[in-house]
Short mmCIF file of C-alpha atoms in Angstrom, two decimals:
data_model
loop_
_atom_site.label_atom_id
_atom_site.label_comp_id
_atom_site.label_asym_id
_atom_site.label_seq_id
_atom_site.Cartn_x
_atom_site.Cartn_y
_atom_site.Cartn_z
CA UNK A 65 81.42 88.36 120.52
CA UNK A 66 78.34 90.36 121.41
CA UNK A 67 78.50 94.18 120.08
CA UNK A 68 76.68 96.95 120.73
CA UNK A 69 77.16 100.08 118.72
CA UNK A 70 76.43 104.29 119.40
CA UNK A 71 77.82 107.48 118.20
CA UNK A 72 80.12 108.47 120.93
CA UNK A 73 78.70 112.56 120.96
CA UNK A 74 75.80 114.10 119.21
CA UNK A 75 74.95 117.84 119.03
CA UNK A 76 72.11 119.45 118.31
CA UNK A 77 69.63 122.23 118.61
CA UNK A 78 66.91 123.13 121.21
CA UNK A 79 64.12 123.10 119.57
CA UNK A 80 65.39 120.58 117.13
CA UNK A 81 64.59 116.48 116.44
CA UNK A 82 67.83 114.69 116.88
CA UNK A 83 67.72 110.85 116.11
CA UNK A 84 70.38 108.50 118.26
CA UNK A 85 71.56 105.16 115.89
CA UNK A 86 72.09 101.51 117.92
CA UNK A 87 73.11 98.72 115.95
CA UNK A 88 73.70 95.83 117.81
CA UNK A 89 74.98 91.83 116.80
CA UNK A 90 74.07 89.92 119.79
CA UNK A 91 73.71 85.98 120.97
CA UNK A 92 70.36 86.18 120.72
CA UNK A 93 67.22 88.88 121.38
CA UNK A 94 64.48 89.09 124.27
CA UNK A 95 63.94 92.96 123.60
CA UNK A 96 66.17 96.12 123.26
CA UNK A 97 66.25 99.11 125.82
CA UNK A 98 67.24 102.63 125.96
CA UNK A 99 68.22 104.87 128.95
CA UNK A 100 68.79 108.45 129.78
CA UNK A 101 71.39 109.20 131.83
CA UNK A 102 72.29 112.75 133.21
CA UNK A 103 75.99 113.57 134.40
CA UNK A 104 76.91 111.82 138.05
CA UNK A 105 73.31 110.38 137.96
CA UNK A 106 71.58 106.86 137.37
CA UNK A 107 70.55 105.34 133.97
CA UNK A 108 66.75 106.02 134.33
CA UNK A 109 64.63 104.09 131.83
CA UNK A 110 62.82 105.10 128.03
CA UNK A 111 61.61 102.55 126.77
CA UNK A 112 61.64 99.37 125.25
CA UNK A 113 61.17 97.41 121.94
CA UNK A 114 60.82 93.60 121.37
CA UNK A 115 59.19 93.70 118.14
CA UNK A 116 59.65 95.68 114.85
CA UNK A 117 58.83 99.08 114.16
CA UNK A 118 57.81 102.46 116.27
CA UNK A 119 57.06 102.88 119.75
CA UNK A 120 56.00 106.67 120.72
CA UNK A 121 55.40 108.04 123.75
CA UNK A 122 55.48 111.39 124.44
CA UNK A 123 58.18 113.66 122.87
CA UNK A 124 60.73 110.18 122.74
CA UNK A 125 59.94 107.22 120.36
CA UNK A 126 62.00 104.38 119.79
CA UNK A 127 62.38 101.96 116.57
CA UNK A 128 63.32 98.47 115.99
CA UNK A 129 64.43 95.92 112.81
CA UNK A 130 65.45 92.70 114.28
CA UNK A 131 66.52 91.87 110.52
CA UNK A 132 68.31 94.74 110.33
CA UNK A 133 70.15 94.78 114.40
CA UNK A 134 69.17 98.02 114.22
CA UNK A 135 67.51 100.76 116.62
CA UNK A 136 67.06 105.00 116.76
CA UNK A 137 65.75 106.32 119.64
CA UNK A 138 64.43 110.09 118.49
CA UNK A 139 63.92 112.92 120.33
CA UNK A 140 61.29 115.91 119.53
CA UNK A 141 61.45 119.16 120.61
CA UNK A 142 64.02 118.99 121.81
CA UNK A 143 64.78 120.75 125.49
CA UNK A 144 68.02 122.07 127.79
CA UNK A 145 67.31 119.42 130.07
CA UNK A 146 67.51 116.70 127.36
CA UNK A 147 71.56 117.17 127.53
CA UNK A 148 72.18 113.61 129.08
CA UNK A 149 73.74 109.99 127.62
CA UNK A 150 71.44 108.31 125.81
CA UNK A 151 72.52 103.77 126.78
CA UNK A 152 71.41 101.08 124.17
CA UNK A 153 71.20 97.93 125.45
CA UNK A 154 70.14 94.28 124.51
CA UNK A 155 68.88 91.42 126.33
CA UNK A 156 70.77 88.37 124.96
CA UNK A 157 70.06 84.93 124.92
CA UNK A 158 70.36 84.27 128.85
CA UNK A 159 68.20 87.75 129.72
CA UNK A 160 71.53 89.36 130.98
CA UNK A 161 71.84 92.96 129.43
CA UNK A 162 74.47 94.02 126.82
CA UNK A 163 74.98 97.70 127.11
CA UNK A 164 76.28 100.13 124.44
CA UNK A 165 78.78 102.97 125.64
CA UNK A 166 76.33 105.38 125.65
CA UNK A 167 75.95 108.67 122.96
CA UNK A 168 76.45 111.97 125.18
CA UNK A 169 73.70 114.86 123.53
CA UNK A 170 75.01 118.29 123.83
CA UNK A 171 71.82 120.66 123.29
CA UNK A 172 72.57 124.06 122.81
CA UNK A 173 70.27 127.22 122.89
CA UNK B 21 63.27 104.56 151.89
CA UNK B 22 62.03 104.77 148.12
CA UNK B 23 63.37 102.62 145.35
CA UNK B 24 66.80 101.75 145.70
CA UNK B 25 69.54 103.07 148.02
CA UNK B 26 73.33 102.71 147.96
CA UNK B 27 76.44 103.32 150.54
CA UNK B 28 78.54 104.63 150.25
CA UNK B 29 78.08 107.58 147.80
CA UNK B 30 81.59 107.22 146.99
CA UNK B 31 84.77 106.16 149.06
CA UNK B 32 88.53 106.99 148.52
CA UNK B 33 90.28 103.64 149.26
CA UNK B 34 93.89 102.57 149.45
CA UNK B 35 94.82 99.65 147.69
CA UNK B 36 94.75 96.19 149.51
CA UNK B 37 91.79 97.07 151.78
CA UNK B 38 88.87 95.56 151.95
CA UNK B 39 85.65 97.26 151.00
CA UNK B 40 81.72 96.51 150.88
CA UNK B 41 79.45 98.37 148.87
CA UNK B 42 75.88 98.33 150.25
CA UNK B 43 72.54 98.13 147.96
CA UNK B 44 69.11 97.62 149.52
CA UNK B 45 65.92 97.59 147.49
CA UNK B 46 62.25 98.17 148.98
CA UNK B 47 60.42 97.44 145.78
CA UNK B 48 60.55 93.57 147.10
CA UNK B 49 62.17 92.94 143.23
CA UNK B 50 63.28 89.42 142.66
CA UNK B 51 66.22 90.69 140.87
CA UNK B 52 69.39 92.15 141.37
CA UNK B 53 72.48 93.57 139.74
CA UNK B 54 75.35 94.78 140.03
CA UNK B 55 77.70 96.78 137.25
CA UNK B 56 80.55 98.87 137.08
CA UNK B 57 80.36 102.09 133.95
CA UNK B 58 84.19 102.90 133.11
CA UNK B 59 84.49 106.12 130.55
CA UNK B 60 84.31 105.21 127.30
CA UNK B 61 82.72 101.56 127.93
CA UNK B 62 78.97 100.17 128.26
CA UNK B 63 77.84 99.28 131.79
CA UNK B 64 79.48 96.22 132.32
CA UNK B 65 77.61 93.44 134.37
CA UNK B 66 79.80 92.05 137.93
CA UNK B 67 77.32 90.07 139.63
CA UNK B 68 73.50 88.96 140.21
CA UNK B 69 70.83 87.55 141.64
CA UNK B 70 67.73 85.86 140.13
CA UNK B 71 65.99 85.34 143.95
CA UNK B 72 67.06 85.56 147.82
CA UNK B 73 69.24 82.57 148.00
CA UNK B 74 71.11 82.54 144.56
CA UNK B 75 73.68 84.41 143.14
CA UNK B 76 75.58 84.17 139.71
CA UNK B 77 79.07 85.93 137.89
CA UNK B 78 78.54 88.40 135.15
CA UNK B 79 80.79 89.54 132.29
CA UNK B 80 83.58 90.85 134.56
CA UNK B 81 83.23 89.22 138.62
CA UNK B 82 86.68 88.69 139.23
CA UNK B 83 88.15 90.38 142.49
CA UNK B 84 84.40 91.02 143.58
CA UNK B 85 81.90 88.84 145.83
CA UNK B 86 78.31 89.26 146.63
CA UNK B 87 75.54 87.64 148.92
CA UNK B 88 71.60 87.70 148.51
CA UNK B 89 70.84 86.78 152.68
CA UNK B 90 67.40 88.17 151.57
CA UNK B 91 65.50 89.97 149.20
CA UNK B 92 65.93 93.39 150.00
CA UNK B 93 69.79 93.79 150.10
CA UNK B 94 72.27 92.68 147.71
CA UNK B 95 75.84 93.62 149.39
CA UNK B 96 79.45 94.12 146.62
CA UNK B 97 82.34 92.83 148.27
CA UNK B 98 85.78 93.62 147.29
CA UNK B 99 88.26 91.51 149.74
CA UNK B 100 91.55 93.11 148.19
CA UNK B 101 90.75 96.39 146.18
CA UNK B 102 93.46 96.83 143.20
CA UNK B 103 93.50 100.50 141.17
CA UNK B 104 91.75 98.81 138.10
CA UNK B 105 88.66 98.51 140.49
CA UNK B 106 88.65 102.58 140.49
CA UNK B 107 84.65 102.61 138.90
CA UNK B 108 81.61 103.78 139.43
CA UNK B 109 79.47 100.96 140.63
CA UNK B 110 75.31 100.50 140.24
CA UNK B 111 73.59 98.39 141.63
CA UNK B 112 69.93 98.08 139.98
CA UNK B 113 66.95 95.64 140.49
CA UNK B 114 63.84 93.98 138.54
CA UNK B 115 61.02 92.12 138.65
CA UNK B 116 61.91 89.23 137.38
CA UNK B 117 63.54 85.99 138.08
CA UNK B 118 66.05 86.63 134.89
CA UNK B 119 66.15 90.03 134.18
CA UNK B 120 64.60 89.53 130.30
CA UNK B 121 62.26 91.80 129.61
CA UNK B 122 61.90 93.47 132.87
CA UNK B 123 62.53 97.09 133.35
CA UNK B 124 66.07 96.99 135.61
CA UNK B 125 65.62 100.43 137.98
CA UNK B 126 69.38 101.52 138.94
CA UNK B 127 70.14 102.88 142.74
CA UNK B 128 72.43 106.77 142.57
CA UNK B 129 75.84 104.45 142.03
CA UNK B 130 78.96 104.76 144.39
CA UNK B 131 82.23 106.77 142.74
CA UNK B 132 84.97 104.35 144.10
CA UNK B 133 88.30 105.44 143.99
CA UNK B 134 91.41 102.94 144.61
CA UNK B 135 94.70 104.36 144.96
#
């Protein structure tokens, strides 16, 4: 079956770097995505990795092994307003999207 | 209208009923989606549409029905709502003919409750 695996709840401090693990084991890979998500709101889109290593932009970057079905997305300085679900998802072999159940971040002052 | 739009925001229904769930899109996207996000589970993929004319099931399309009449709207249909179909429910486009590697952009959802 196709997997796709996040810490359920993450704390941390404002101010702080938190980093957010996705591993994944998936019928095949065209790219893995990550989405914020604020309470009673929309997944809004982060980014998004196809090949290895470190995508930055701004105070958010995302990593990728493909060897290793592995992802972090991390988050710098961090803010009040970054308090949201953080969604991992893969697109499989057919381009549909495989999404994890999401790691809620608790930031707190 | 801007991006995607959905209706209702949410809806109380009683069980039995039947119930249509509206998405339109003004991005002229090729592709559409809906899911349902349960508490505790990933977003979980119902039905979609690769272009105007076409439609196809996703992980979980049984009790649900859609149409793609044209581009911009991409209508849920459930023709006998049961509890288990108590969800929220997004639908989200992209710009692509298979989803892949294109950026899917979600509409506010619609809290459905069946009782």
């Amino acid at each position: 079956g196709q997997n796709i695996d996040q810490p359920t709840e993450m704390t941390a401090t404002e101010g702080a770097i938190v980093q957010i693990n996705c591993t994944y084991q998936t019928s095949g890979f065209n790219g893995l995505f990550w989405y914020q998500q604020h309470a009673g709101e929309a997944p809004t889109f982060l980014s998004y990795n196809v090949l290895d290593g470190l995508e930055e932009k701004g105070r958010f970057s995302s990593f990728l092994s493909r060897s290793k079905g592995y992802s972090y997305l991390l988050l710098k300085e961090l803010q009040m307003k970054d308090s949201a679900s953080y969604l991992c998802a893969v697109s499989d072999s057919n381009y549909q999207l495989i999404w994890g159940a999401g790691t809620k971040l608790i930031i707190k002052p | 209208i801007a991006g995607i739009t959905q209706a209702p925001t949410s809806q109380i229904l009683a069980a039995g009923r039947r119930m249509t769930l509206r998405c339109t899109q003004d991005m002229r996207h090729n592709a559409m989606y809906w899911y349902r996000q349960d508490l505790g589970l990933g977003l979980r993929l119902i039905h979609y549409s690769n272009t105007a004319g076409t439609t196809g099931k996703g992980e979980v399309p049984d009790g649900y029905s859609v149409s793609r009449a044209n581009t911009d709207d991409f209508p849920l249909t459930l023709a006998s709502a049961v509890p288990s179909q108590t969800s929220v429910y997004f639908c989200a486009s992209s710009d692509s003919k298979g989803g892949g590697t294109d950026t899917q952009y979600f509409g506010p959802g619609t809290r459905l409750t069946v009782l």
